[in-house]
Amino acid sequence: MIKIYTLLWLFTFTTIACAQNISIGKKDSVNRLDTVMVRAYLSNQPVLGVPASINVIGQNQLNVQPDNSFISVLNSVPGVRAEERSPGSYRLSIRGSLLRSPFGIRDVKIYYDDIPLTDAGGNTYLNAIDFNSIHNIEVLKGPDGSLFGANSGGVVLLSPVTNKIDSNYISAGLNGGSYGLLHENTALQEHAGIYTLNLNQAYESYGGYRQNSYMERNYLQAINRWTFNPKEEFRVLAFYSDLDYETPGGLTLAQYEADPQAARPPTATIPGAIEQKAGIYQKMLMGGAVNEYHFNDRLRNVTSVFGTYVDFANPFITDYENRYETTFGFRSYFEWIASKAVNYKSKVNLGVEWQQTNSDINNYGNVLGVRDTAQTLDKINTNQHFFFTRYVADIYKKLHVEAALSLNFYNYEFKNVYPNDENFYTDRSFTPQLMPRIALSYQFTNDFAWRASISRGYSTPTTAEIRPTDHQINTGLTPEDGWNYETGFRLRNSDETMFLDASVFYYHLKNAIVPRFNADETEYYINAGSTNQPGLEIYFTDWIIRQNSSSFIRGLQFNESLTLDKFTFSSDYHDAAGSYAGNQLTGVPEQVIITSFQIKFPQSLYLYVEYNYTARIPLNDNNTAFAPHYNLLQAKAGWRHQLGRKSHFEIYAGADNLLNEKYSLGDDLNAVGNRYYNAAPLRNFYAGFNVVF
């Protein structure tokens, strides 16, 4: 690995030094890149001076990625780890461990436009959304509760609204590949005057690499947008997702080495995944409205109201769970431009977000995949709301200062319907918490900016942790919290074809919420202690050969994403079995390197190649078992042909895991019986086309 790092850094810094001197073709043929803008901090601003670690994944990057999953594109961001244990089964962490998330997504808050996709109970159904319906992604790394509330150890903003709001088009795409992959999508946009209608439809099915891993999703999305005048815009958003996927279950090392494609086999006392028809059946309906109104050139308001309904069924090895979840809420904030002076500009934000999630969580026996007699029926209502304020100042167009603060309220109430037949709710309220954030950046030149920030993270127990699979309401579980300290810089060249973003951070987390397992494999959660999380992240991109129209290589873009961390358990981290002080944090690789090239050729041909090195991963808190490091190589080639001024046809083909690595993407951490491994597909292929009129 030392040789790899040495070569990598020699190449990277040689590229930076030479970037200004490499030019192919005439000067006027060089395309200046569009300035990268972020909207995460309540208003659009250039990414260079933003005093936070944030990565923007634009439409061009989404287009070149294999277009069937969020996994590959999210993993291209340093500090992010996305996993898919089986098709449709997502897990996601940002600068943290998946230890807390044996399934699902926790301590990452996700927004769909200006609407929280994460519910009041801290759960997010990212797998409900079809990849092709999203046009832009912003990833905020590190705790940011000052604007986004509890359970925001990282924030992801998904934009389903296309930038082409003033055009009419019809598009369609289809691709298929190994292991029965089929994915089609269509879109329609109609624009007339102040009104824009955008419709998306998608269907995906995948047989899966392993036994009992079939996935199928139907997806419909609609966005209506009215731009009444420059002062007001109103949009209505909705989607419906019907997702089914089978869950093959974890394997022991011996089982994994003997037959990685096998589903979890039965034992003398517990049936297997195939026998129990283990899987997830998830229907989700989400709708909301967002209104932005400018009272004058200094004051504006953005308000969203929303609601979701989820029908969730999970036949599992040991039982059959049904969940019915209803969420409703609103988010509203004002922005006042306090000063417009040439050398001193300032803004003030003031807002509130409120959510309520009501859950019916019912467990039954599972007889060969068929729901049997009731075991436990519970109702849990979760309320989360917070008030937030933010002050921003730009001084002499050099110094950018931010101070933000939120006051967070969280409570839940519960009652057992069966077998106790309770007719009243028991309330559990947490002490209101302040979450501050102070940040600044200084722009030394037009192309170089340094930044630093301090922020507090605070994550309340999620509904799945309060009422885990052991069916016991855990009222003793307390929130986890900590402080994050960070500094970094951004550097670009004059035409913005090269960009470097580097940051170092230290996050000390207290009262970490982690799962523990009973002998029958049901889980419960405890506050185990503290973790120390220092890290280094670097993102670099450069058009080594600038985009041009005269040479054989019409453009060569190099991208590098580097994550180095040393996450460990603190001296107070322990459970009933003992202390784990000093051990590497479970589920976190210490190095991840992702290198990619995009090459453009004549006749609109292109080639995209990506290499992923991920270091070994500890599979248990004792650090007695590790998943070995792996090297992944994927490639995609395509041809895009213009059918007219605004119409085009694209055909492409690609391959994943070209090195035919045997690896597990989504390990079951601290698993009972050492069943850690969920094998990922070996070398596989796909091909498809897109057409836009």
mmCIF file of C-alpha atoms in Angstrom, residues 265-460:
data_model
loop_
_atom_site.group_PDB
_atom_site.id
_atom_site.type_symbol
_atom_site.label_atom_id
_atom_site.label_comp_id
_atom_site.label_asym_id
_atom_site.label_seq_id
_atom_site.Cartn_x
_atom_site.Cartn_y
_atom_site.Cartn_z
ATOM 1 C CA PRO A 265 -28.894 -22.611 5.265
ATOM 2 C CA PRO A 266 -31.060 -24.052 8.065
ATOM 3 C CA THR A 267 -29.608 -25.363 11.320
ATOM 4 C CA ALA A 268 -30.867 -27.996 13.722
ATOM 5 C CA THR A 269 -32.977 -25.387 15.516
ATOM 6 C CA ILE A 270 -33.512 -22.497 13.052
ATOM 7 C CA PRO A 271 -34.884 -22.724 9.490
ATOM 8 C CA GLY A 272 -33.067 -21.201 6.518
ATOM 9 C CA ALA A 273 -33.763 -18.096 4.438
ATOM 10 C CA ILE A 274 -35.287 -19.977 1.496
ATOM 11 C CA GLU A 275 -37.518 -22.107 3.696
ATOM 12 C CA GLN A 276 -38.868 -19.029 5.519
ATOM 13 C CA LYS A 277 -39.140 -16.978 2.302
ATOM 14 C CA ALA A 278 -37.148 -14.204 3.976
ATOM 15 C CA GLY A 279 -37.653 -10.844 2.300
ATOM 16 C CA ILE A 280 -38.968 -7.273 2.381
ATOM 17 C CA TYR A 281 -42.232 -6.043 0.853
ATOM 18 C CA GLN A 282 -42.286 -2.262 1.028
ATOM 19 C CA LYS A 283 -44.825 0.176 -0.386
ATOM 20 C CA MET A 284 -44.281 3.906 0.095
ATOM 21 C CA LEU A 285 -46.347 6.931 -0.899
ATOM 22 C CA MET A 286 -44.881 10.391 -0.353
ATOM 23 C CA GLY A 287 -46.274 13.807 -1.236
ATOM 24 C CA GLY A 288 -45.555 17.401 -0.434
ATOM 25 C CA ALA A 289 -45.660 21.015 -1.528
ATOM 26 C CA VAL A 290 -42.898 23.634 -1.456
ATOM 27 C CA ASN A 291 -43.451 27.375 -1.792
ATOM 28 C CA GLU A 292 -40.728 29.998 -2.125
ATOM 29 C CA TYR A 293 -41.799 33.636 -1.860
ATOM 30 C CA HIS A 294 -39.679 36.791 -2.046
ATOM 31 C CA PHE A 295 -41.367 39.607 -0.150
ATOM 32 C CA ASN A 296 -38.765 42.044 -1.494
ATOM 33 C CA ASP A 297 -35.093 42.018 -2.455
ATOM 34 C CA ARG A 298 -34.098 41.412 1.182
ATOM 35 C CA LEU A 299 -36.661 38.996 2.646
ATOM 36 C CA ARG A 300 -37.810 35.586 1.432
ATOM 37 C CA ASN A 301 -39.509 32.493 2.858
ATOM 38 C CA VAL A 302 -39.386 28.808 1.911
ATOM 39 C CA THR A 303 -42.115 26.563 3.336
ATOM 40 C CA SER A 304 -42.793 22.891 2.718
ATOM 41 C CA VAL A 305 -45.543 20.598 3.983
ATOM 42 C CA PHE A 306 -45.392 16.852 3.488
ATOM 43 C CA GLY A 307 -46.738 13.434 4.378
ATOM 44 C CA THR A 308 -45.746 9.797 3.800
ATOM 45 C CA TYR A 309 -47.304 6.388 4.267
ATOM 46 C CA VAL A 310 -45.311 3.140 4.412
ATOM 47 C CA ASP A 311 -46.684 -0.403 4.331
ATOM 48 C CA PHE A 312 -43.817 -2.706 5.309
ATOM 49 C CA ALA A 313 -43.742 -6.511 5.639
ATOM 50 C CA ASN A 314 -40.721 -8.610 6.575
ATOM 51 C CA PRO A 315 -40.952 -12.394 6.754
ATOM 52 C CA PHE A 316 -37.753 -13.210 8.632
ATOM 53 C CA ILE A 317 -36.021 -16.359 9.801
ATOM 54 C CA THR A 318 -37.581 -16.184 13.276
ATOM 55 C CA ASP A 319 -40.814 -14.208 12.809
ATOM 56 C CA TYR A 320 -42.988 -12.111 10.476
ATOM 57 C CA GLU A 321 -43.106 -8.335 10.999
ATOM 58 C CA ASN A 322 -45.665 -5.849 9.670
ATOM 59 C CA ARG A 323 -45.191 -2.085 10.025
ATOM 60 C CA TYR A 324 -47.632 0.646 9.061
ATOM 61 C CA GLU A 325 -46.055 4.091 9.335
ATOM 62 C CA THR A 326 -47.620 7.494 8.763
ATOM 63 C CA THR A 327 -45.507 10.674 8.810
ATOM 64 C CA PHE A 328 -46.593 14.274 8.384
ATOM 65 C CA GLY A 329 -44.891 17.587 9.030
ATOM 66 C CA PHE A 330 -43.625 20.912 7.743
ATOM 67 C CA ARG A 331 -40.416 22.920 7.389
ATOM 68 C CA SER A 332 -40.287 26.698 7.054
ATOM 69 C CA TYR A 333 -37.524 29.279 7.195
ATOM 70 C CA PHE A 334 -37.025 32.977 6.485
ATOM 71 C CA GLU A 335 -33.923 34.595 5.052
ATOM 72 C CA TRP A 336 -33.275 38.284 5.612
ATOM 73 C CA ILE A 337 -30.404 40.060 3.888
ATOM 74 C CA ALA A 338 -29.265 42.356 6.662
ATOM 75 C CA SER A 339 -26.517 44.153 4.760
ATOM 76 C CA LYS A 340 -25.648 44.640 1.092
ATOM 77 C CA ALA A 341 -22.600 46.838 1.554
ATOM 78 C CA VAL A 342 -19.738 46.238 -0.875
ATOM 79 C CA ASN A 343 -17.316 45.112 1.837
ATOM 80 C CA TYR A 344 -19.829 43.664 4.279
ATOM 81 C CA LYS A 345 -22.715 41.416 3.314
ATOM 82 C CA SER A 346 -24.747 39.538 5.888
ATOM 83 C CA LYS A 347 -27.789 37.285 6.119
ATOM 84 C CA VAL A 348 -29.943 35.970 8.940
ATOM 85 C CA ASN A 349 -32.048 32.790 8.790
ATOM 86 C CA LEU A 350 -34.768 31.739 11.182
ATOM 87 C CA GLY A 351 -36.800 28.552 10.818
ATOM 88 C CA VAL A 352 -38.575 25.516 12.236
ATOM 89 C CA GLU A 353 -39.032 21.880 11.231
ATOM 90 C CA TRP A 354 -41.648 19.578 12.769
ATOM 91 C CA GLN A 355 -42.423 15.915 12.157
ATOM 92 C CA GLN A 356 -44.705 13.289 13.651
ATOM 93 C CA THR A 357 -44.443 9.573 12.792
ATOM 94 C CA ASN A 358 -47.095 7.127 13.995
ATOM 95 C CA SER A 359 -46.127 3.463 13.757
ATOM 96 C CA ASP A 360 -48.037 0.237 14.178
ATOM 97 C CA ILE A 361 -45.364 -2.457 14.633
ATOM 98 C CA ASN A 362 -46.714 -5.991 14.755
ATOM 99 C CA ASN A 363 -44.899 -9.321 14.981
ATOM 100 C CA TYR A 364 -46.313 -12.726 14.160
ATOM 101 C CA GLY A 365 -45.038 -16.227 13.723
ATOM 102 C CA ASN A 366 -43.570 -17.111 10.348
ATOM 103 C CA VAL A 367 -44.611 -20.460 8.914
ATOM 104 C CA LEU A 368 -42.784 -20.947 5.622
ATOM 105 C CA GLY A 369 -43.274 -17.309 4.661
ATOM 106 C CA VAL A 370 -46.909 -17.126 5.770
ATOM 107 C CA ARG A 371 -47.947 -14.856 8.646
ATOM 108 C CA ASP A 372 -49.095 -16.885 11.648
ATOM 109 C CA THR A 373 -50.423 -16.062 15.118
ATOM 110 C CA ALA A 374 -49.717 -12.719 16.794
ATOM 111 C CA GLN A 375 -46.723 -12.429 19.117
ATOM 112 C CA THR A 376 -46.540 -8.712 19.958
ATOM 113 C CA LEU A 377 -48.523 -5.729 18.653
ATOM 114 C CA ASP A 378 -47.283 -2.229 19.542
ATOM 115 C CA LYS A 379 -48.058 1.382 18.690
ATOM 116 C CA ILE A 380 -45.273 4.002 18.817
ATOM 117 C CA ASN A 381 -45.773 7.693 18.055
ATOM 118 C CA THR A 382 -42.602 9.764 17.630
ATOM 119 C CA ASN A 383 -42.414 13.551 17.611
ATOM 120 C CA GLN A 384 -39.359 15.529 16.569
ATOM 121 C CA HIS A 385 -39.172 19.272 16.080
ATOM 122 C CA PHE A 386 -36.502 21.929 16.229
ATOM 123 C CA PHE A 387 -36.037 25.667 15.828
ATOM 124 C CA PHE A 388 -32.961 26.942 14.044
ATOM 125 C CA THR A 389 -31.221 30.217 13.338
ATOM 126 C CA ARG A 390 -28.140 31.168 11.358
ATOM 127 C CA TYR A 391 -26.046 34.275 10.830
ATOM 128 C CA VAL A 392 -23.735 34.626 7.822
ATOM 129 C CA ALA A 393 -21.318 37.434 7.002
ATOM 130 C CA ASP A 394 -18.973 38.033 4.054
ATOM 131 C CA ILE A 395 -16.317 40.608 4.854
ATOM 132 C CA TYR A 396 -14.224 42.258 2.136
ATOM 133 C CA LYS A 397 -15.107 39.326 -0.160
ATOM 134 C CA LYS A 398 -12.459 37.325 1.688
ATOM 135 C CA LEU A 399 -13.673 36.251 5.100
ATOM 136 C CA HIS A 400 -16.855 34.194 5.371
ATOM 137 C CA VAL A 401 -18.239 33.640 8.892
ATOM 138 C CA GLU A 402 -21.191 31.478 9.938
ATOM 139 C CA ALA A 403 -22.804 30.884 13.328
ATOM 140 C CA ALA A 404 -25.836 28.598 13.573
ATOM 141 C CA LEU A 405 -27.836 27.107 16.429
ATOM 142 C CA SER A 406 -30.817 24.806 16.797
ATOM 143 C CA LEU A 407 -32.971 23.869 19.778
ATOM 144 C CA ASN A 408 -34.148 20.264 19.475
ATOM 145 C CA PHE A 409 -37.131 18.505 21.033
ATOM 146 C CA TYR A 410 -37.748 14.759 20.834
ATOM 147 C CA ASN A 411 -40.225 12.421 22.476
ATOM 148 C CA TYR A 412 -42.069 9.204 21.807
ATOM 149 C CA GLU A 413 -45.081 7.476 23.324
ATOM 150 C CA PHE A 414 -45.969 3.814 23.159
ATOM 151 C CA LYS A 415 -48.497 1.228 24.172
ATOM 152 C CA ASN A 416 -48.789 -2.526 23.812
ATOM 153 C CA VAL A 417 -51.990 -3.652 22.073
ATOM 154 C CA TYR A 418 -51.216 -7.352 22.433
ATOM 155 C CA PRO A 419 -50.714 -9.257 24.664
ATOM 156 C CA ASN A 420 -51.051 -6.600 27.425
ATOM 157 C CA ASP A 421 -54.078 -4.813 25.914
ATOM 158 C CA GLU A 422 -52.950 -1.417 27.229
ATOM 159 C CA ASN A 423 -55.408 1.428 26.684
ATOM 160 C CA PHE A 424 -53.026 4.308 27.443
ATOM 161 C CA TYR A 425 -49.723 5.580 26.086
ATOM 162 C CA THR A 426 -46.517 5.821 28.107
ATOM 163 C CA ASP A 427 -44.514 8.938 27.251
ATOM 164 C CA ARG A 428 -40.727 9.199 27.075
ATOM 165 C CA SER A 429 -39.383 12.718 26.577
ATOM 166 C CA PHE A 430 -35.774 13.812 26.199
ATOM 167 C CA THR A 431 -34.254 17.009 27.523
ATOM 168 C CA PRO A 432 -34.229 19.709 24.811
ATOM 169 C CA GLN A 433 -30.779 20.020 23.282
ATOM 170 C CA LEU A 434 -28.866 22.908 21.734
ATOM 171 C CA MET A 435 -26.766 22.088 18.689
ATOM 172 C CA PRO A 436 -24.393 24.885 17.665
ATOM 173 C CA ARG A 437 -22.110 25.215 14.676
ATOM 174 C CA ILE A 438 -19.427 27.856 14.135
ATOM 175 C CA ALA A 439 -17.557 27.975 10.848
ATOM 176 C CA LEU A 440 -15.412 30.293 8.804
ATOM 177 C CA SER A 441 -13.498 30.341 5.562
ATOM 178 C CA TYR A 442 -10.908 32.737 4.192
ATOM 179 C CA GLN A 443 -10.370 33.169 0.468
ATOM 180 C CA PHE A 444 -6.670 33.966 0.079
ATOM 181 C CA THR A 445 -7.022 34.236 -3.698
ATOM 182 C CA ASN A 446 -9.839 33.848 -6.199
ATOM 183 C CA ASP A 447 -8.930 30.157 -6.439
ATOM 184 C CA PHE A 448 -7.781 29.133 -2.943
ATOM 185 C CA ALA A 449 -9.849 29.081 0.267
ATOM 186 C CA TRP A 450 -9.168 27.701 3.743
ATOM 187 C CA ARG A 451 -11.963 26.689 6.136
ATOM 188 C CA ALA A 452 -12.518 25.545 9.730
ATOM 189 C CA SER A 453 -15.558 24.568 11.778
ATOM 190 C CA ILE A 454 -16.756 23.260 15.138
ATOM 191 C CA SER A 455 -20.137 21.544 15.441
ATOM 192 C CA ARG A 456 -22.080 19.357 17.842
ATOM 193 C CA GLY A 457 -23.739 16.121 16.820
ATOM 194 C CA TYR A 458 -26.787 14.689 18.580
ATOM 195 C CA SER A 459 -28.608 11.510 17.584
ATOM 196 C CA THR A 460 -31.678 10.211 19.364
#
